PDB file of C-alpha atoms in Angstrom:
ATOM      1  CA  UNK Y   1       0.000   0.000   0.000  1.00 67.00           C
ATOM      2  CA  UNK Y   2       1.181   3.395  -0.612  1.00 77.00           C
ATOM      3  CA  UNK Y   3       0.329   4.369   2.571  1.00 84.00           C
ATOM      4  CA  UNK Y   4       2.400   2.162   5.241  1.00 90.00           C
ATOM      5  CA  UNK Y   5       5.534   3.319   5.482  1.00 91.00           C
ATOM      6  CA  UNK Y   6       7.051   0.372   7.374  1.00 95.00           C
ATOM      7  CA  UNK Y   7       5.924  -2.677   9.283  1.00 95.00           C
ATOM      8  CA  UNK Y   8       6.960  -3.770  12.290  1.00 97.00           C
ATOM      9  CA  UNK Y   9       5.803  -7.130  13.872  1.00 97.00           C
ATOM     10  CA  UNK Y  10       6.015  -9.036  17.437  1.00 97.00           C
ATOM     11  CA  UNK Y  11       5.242 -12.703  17.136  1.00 95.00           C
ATOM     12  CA  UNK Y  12       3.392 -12.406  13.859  1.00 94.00           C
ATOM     13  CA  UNK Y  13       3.892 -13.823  10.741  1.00 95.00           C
ATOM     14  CA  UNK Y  14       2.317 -13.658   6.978  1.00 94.00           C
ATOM     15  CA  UNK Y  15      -0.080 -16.374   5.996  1.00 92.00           C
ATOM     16  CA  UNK Y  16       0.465 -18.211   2.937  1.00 92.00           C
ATOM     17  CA  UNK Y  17      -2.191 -16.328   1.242  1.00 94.00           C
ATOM     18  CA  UNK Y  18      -0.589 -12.839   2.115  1.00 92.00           C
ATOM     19  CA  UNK Y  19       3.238 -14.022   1.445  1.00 92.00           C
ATOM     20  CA  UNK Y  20       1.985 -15.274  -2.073  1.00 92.00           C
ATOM     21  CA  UNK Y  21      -0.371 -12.343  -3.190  1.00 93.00           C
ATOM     22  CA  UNK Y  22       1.597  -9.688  -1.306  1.00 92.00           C
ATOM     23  CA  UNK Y  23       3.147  -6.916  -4.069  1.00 90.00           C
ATOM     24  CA  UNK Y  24       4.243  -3.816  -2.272  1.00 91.00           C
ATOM     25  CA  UNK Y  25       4.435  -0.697  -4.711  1.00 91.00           C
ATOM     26  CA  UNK Y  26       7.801   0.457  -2.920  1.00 93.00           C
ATOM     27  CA  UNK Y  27      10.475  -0.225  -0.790  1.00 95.00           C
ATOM     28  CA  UNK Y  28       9.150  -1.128   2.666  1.00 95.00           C
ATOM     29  CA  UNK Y  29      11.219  -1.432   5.755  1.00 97.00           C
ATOM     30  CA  UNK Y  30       9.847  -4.293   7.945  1.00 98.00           C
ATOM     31  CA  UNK Y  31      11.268  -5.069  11.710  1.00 98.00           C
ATOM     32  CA  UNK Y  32      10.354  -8.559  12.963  1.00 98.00           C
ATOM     33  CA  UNK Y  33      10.325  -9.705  16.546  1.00 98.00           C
ATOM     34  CA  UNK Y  34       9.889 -13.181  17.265  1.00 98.00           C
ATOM     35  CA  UNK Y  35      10.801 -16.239  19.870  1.00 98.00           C
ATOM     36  CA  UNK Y  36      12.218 -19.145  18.543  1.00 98.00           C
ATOM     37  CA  UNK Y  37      10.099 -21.359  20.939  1.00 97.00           C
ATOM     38  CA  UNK Y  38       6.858 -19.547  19.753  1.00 97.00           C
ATOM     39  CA  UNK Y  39       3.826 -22.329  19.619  1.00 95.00           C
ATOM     40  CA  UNK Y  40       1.356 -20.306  18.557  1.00 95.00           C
ATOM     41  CA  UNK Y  41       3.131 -18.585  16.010  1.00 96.00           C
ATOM     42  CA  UNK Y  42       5.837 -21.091  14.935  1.00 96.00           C
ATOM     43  CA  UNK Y  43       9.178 -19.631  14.153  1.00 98.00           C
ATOM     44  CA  UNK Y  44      10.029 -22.390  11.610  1.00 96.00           C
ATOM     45  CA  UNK Y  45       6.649 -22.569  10.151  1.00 94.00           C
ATOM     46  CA  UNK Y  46       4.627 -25.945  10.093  1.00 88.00           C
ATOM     47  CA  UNK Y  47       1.570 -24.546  11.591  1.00 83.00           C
ATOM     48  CA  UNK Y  48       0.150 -24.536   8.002  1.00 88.00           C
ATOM     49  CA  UNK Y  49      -1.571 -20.870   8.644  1.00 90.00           C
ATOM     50  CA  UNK Y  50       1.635 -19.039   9.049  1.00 94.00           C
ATOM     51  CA  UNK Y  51       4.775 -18.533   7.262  1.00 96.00           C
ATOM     52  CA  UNK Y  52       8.467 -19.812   9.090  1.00 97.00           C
ATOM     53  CA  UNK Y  53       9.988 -16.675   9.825  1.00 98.00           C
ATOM     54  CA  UNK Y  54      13.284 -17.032   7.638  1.00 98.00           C
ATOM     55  CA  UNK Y  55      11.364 -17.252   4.746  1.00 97.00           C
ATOM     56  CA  UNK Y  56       8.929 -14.130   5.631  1.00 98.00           C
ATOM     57  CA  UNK Y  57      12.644 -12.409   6.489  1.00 98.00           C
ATOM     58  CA  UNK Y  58      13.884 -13.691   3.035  1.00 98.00           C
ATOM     59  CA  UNK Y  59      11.178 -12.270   1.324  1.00 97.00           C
ATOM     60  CA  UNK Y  60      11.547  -8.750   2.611  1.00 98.00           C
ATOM     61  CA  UNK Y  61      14.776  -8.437   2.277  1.00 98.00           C
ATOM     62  CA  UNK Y  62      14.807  -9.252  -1.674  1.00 97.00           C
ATOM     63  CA  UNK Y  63      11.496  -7.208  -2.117  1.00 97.00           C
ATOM     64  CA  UNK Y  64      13.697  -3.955  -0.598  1.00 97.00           C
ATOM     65  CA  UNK Y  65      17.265  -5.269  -2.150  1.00 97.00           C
ATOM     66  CA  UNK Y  66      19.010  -5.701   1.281  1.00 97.00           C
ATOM     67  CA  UNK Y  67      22.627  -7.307   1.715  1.00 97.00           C
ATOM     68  CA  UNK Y  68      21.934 -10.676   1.498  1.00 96.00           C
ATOM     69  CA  UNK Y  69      24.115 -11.132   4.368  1.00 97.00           C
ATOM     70  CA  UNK Y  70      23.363  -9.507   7.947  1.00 97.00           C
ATOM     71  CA  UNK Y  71      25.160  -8.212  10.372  1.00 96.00           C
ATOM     72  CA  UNK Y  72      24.320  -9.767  14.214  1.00 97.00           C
ATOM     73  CA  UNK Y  73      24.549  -7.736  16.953  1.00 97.00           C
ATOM     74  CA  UNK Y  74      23.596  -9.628  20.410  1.00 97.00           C
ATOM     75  CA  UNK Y  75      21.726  -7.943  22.679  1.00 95.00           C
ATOM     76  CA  UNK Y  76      23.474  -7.600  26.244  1.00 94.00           C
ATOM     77  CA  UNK Y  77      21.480 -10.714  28.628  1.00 95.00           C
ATOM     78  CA  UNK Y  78      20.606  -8.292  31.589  1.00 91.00           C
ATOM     79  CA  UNK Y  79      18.038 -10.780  32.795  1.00 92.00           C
ATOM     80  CA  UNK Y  80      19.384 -14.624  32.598  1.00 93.00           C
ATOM     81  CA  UNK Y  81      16.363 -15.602  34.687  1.00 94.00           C
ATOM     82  CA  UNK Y  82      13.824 -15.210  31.439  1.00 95.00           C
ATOM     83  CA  UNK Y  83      15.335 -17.849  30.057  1.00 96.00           C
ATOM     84  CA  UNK Y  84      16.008 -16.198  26.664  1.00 97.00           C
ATOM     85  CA  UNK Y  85      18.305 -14.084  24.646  1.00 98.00           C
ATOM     86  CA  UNK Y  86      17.706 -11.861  22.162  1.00 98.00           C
ATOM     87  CA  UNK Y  87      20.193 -10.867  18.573  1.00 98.00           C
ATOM     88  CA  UNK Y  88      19.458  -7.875  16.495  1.00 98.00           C
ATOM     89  CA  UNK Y  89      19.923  -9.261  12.826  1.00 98.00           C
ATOM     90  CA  UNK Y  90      20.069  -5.841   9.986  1.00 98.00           C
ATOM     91  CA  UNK Y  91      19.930  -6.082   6.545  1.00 98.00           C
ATOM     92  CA  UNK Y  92      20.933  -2.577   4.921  1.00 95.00           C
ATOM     93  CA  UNK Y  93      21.649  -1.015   1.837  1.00 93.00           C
ATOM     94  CA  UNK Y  94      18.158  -1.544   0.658  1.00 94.00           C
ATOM     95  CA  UNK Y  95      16.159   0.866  -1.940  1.00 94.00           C
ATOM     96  CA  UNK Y  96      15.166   4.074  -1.079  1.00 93.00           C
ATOM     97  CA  UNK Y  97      17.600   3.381   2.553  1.00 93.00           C
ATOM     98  CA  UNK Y  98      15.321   0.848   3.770  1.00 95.00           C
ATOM     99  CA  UNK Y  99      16.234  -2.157   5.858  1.00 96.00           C
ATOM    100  CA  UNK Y 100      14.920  -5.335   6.767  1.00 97.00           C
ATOM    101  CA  UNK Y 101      15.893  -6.209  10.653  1.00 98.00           C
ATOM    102  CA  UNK Y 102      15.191  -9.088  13.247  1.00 98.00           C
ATOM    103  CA  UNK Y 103      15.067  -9.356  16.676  1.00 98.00           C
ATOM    104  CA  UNK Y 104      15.973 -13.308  17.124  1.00 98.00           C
ATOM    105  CA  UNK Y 105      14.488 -13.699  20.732  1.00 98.00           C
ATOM    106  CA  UNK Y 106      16.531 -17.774  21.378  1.00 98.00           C
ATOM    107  CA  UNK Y 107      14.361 -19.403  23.648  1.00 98.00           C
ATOM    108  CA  UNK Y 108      11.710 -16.611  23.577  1.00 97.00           C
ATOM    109  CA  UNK Y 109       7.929 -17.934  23.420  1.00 97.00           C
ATOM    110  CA  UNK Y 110       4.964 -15.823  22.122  1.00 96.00           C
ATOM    111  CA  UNK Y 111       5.466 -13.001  24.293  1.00 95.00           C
ATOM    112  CA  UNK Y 112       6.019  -9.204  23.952  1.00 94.00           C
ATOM    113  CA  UNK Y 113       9.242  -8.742  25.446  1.00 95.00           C
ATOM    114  CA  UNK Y 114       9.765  -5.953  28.074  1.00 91.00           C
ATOM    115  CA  UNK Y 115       6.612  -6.876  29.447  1.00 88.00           C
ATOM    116  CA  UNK Y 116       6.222 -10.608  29.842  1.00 88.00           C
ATOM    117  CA  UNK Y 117       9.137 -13.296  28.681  1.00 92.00           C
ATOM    118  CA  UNK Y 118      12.657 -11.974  27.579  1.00 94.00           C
ATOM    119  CA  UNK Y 119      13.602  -8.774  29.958  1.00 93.00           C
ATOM    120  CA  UNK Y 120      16.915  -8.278  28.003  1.00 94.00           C
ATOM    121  CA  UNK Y 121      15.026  -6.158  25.304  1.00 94.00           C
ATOM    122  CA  UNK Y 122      11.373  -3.600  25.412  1.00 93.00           C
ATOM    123  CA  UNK Y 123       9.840  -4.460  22.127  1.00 93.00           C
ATOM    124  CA  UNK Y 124       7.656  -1.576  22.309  1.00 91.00           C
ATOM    125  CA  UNK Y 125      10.697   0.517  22.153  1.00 90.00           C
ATOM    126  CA  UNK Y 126      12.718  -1.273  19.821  1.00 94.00           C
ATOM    127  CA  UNK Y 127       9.384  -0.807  17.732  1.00 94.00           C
ATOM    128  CA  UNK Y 128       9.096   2.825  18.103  1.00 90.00           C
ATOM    129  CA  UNK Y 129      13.019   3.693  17.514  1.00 91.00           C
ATOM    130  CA  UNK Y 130      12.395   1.669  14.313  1.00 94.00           C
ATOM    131  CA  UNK Y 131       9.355   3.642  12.992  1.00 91.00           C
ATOM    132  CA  UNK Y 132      11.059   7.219  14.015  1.00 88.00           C
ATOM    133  CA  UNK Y 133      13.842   6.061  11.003  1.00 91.00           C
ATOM    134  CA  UNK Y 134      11.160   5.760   8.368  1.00 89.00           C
ATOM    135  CA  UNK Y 135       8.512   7.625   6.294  1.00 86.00           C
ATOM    136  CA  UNK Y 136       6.819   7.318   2.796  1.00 86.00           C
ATOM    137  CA  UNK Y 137       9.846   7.631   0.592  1.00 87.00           C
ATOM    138  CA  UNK Y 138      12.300   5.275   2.870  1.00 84.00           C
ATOM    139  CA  UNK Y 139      14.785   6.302   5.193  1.00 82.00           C
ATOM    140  CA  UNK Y 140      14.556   9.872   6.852  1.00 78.00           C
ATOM    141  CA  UNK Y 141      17.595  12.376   7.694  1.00 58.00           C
ATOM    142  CA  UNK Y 142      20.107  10.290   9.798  1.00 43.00           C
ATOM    143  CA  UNK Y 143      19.742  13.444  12.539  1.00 40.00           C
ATOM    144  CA  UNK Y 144      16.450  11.262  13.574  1.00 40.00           C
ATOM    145  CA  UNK Y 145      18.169   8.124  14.091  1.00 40.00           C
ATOM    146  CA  UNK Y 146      20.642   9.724  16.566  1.00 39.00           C
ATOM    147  CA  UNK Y 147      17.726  11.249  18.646  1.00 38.00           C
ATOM    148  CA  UNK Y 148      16.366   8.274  19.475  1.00 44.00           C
ATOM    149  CA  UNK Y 149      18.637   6.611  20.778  1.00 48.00           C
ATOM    150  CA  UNK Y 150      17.163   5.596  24.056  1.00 46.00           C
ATOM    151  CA  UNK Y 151      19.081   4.642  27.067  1.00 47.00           C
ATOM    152  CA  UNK Y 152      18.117   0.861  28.527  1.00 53.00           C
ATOM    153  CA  UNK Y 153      18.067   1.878  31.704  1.00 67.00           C
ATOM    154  CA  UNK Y 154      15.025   4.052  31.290  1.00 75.00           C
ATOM    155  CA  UNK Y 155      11.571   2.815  29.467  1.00 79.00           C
ATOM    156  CA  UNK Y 156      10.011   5.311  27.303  1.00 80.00           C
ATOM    157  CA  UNK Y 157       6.861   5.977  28.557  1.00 81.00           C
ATOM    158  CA  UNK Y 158       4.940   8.136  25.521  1.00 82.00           C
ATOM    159  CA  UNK Y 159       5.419  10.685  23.550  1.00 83.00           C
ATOM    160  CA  UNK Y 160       3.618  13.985  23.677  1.00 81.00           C
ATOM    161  CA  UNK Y 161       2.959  17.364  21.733  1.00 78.00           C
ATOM    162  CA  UNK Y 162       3.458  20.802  22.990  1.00 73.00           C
ATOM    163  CA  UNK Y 163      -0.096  20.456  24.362  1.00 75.00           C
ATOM    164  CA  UNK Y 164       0.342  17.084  26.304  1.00 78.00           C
ATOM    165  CA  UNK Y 165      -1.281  15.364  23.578  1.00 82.00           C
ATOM    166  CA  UNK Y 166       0.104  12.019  22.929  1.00 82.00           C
ATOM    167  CA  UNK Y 167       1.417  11.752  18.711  1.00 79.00           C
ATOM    168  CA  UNK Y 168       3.621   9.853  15.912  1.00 71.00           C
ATOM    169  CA  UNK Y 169       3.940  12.679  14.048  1.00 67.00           C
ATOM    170  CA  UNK Y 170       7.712  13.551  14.271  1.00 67.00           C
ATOM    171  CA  UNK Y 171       8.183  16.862  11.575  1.00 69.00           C
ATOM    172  CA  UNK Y 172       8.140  20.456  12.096  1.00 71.00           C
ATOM    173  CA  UNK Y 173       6.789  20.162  15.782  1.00 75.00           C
ATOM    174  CA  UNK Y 174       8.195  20.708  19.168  1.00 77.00           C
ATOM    175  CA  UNK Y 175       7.886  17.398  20.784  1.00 81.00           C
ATOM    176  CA  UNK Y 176       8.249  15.925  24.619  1.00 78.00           C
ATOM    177  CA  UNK Y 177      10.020  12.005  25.313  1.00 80.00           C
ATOM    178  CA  UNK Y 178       8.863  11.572  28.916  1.00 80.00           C
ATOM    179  CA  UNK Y 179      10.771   8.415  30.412  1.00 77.00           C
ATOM    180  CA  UNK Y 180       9.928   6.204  32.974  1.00 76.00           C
ATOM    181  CA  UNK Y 181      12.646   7.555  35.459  1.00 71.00           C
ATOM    182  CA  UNK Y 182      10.806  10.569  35.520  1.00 71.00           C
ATOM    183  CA  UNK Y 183      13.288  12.424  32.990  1.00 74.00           C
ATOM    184  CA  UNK Y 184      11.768  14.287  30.031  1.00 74.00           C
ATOM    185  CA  UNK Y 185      13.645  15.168  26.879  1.00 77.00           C
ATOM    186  CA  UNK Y 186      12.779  17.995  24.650  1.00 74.00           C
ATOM    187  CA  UNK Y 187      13.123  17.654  20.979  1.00 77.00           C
ATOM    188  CA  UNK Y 188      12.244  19.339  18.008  1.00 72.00           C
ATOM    189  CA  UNK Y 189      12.558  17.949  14.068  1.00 66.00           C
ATOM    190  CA  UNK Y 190      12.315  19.721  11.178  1.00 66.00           C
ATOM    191  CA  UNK Y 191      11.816  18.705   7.290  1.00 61.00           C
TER     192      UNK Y 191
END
């Protein structure tokens, strides 16, 4: 669709029907999340409703003409009592600066980690940072993706407008990160 400018999924998947019929009209930068002990949502596939996740990854990352090959970054095991770890997997150098990126949660079930499961990563974060790099035409100004770089000692709470109205909309507008530690930043992007 012309008007989703990325995707961004925690245990999901694509079902056979959408990975076979699906034809984006652009590049489209897609962050997946998933455990690889999911049994709701299989990670390998098998289910026979859902896609394995390799293969949904594979498909993404030669619709946007990623690096084949990606570069793993683990992510630091602050809680070894969840049982799981979590990688960040990036393809880059796709069109229009997209990328097509996985957070491999090993021994991660179907949960939303940061709030129930893996501890060593907030999904809803890693989400958000994700969608702040993105818009319509692909990847925005690299000044956004140095603002949000959030600290993982604090948990971004929401994000508000100059009248305390929560909002996604990032341009031309004076905007307010309040954290969980009780610290605010103030931030304001331009076109």
């Amino acid at each position: 669709s012309a008007k989703i400018a990325a995707i961004a999924s925690v245990t999901g998947s694509m079902t056979p029907l959408t990975y076979n019929e699906c034809d984006p009209d652009h590049p489209t930068p897609v962050l997946q999340i998933h455990g690889t002990t999911d049994g709701t949502v299989p990670y390998e596939g098998g289910a026979g409703w859902s896609e394995s996740i390799p293969d949904v990854l594979d498909y993404w990352i030669n619709h946007n003409n990623c690096d084949t090959e990606a570069t793993v970054t683990p992510f630091e095991d602050i809680d070894s009592s969840d049982g799981s770890t979590a990688e960040h997997y990036l393809w880059n150098s796709g069109d229009n600066g997209v990328t097509t990126e996985h957070i491999k949660v090993t021994g991660g079930g179907h949960d939303w980690p940061g709030a129930w499961g893996n501890m060593d990563i907030n999904a809803s974060i890693e989400v958000w940072k994700f969608f702040m790099r993105f818009d319509i035409n692909g990847n925005l100004d690299s000044s956004v993706n140095e603002v949000v770089e959030i600290d993982h000692e604090r948990t971004l709470l929401k994000v508000v407008d100059i009248l305390g109205r929560e909002t996604r909309e990032v341009k031309n507008q004076m905007l307010f990160y309040i954290f969980s530690d009780g610290t605010t930043e103030k931030i304001f992007f331009t076109e």
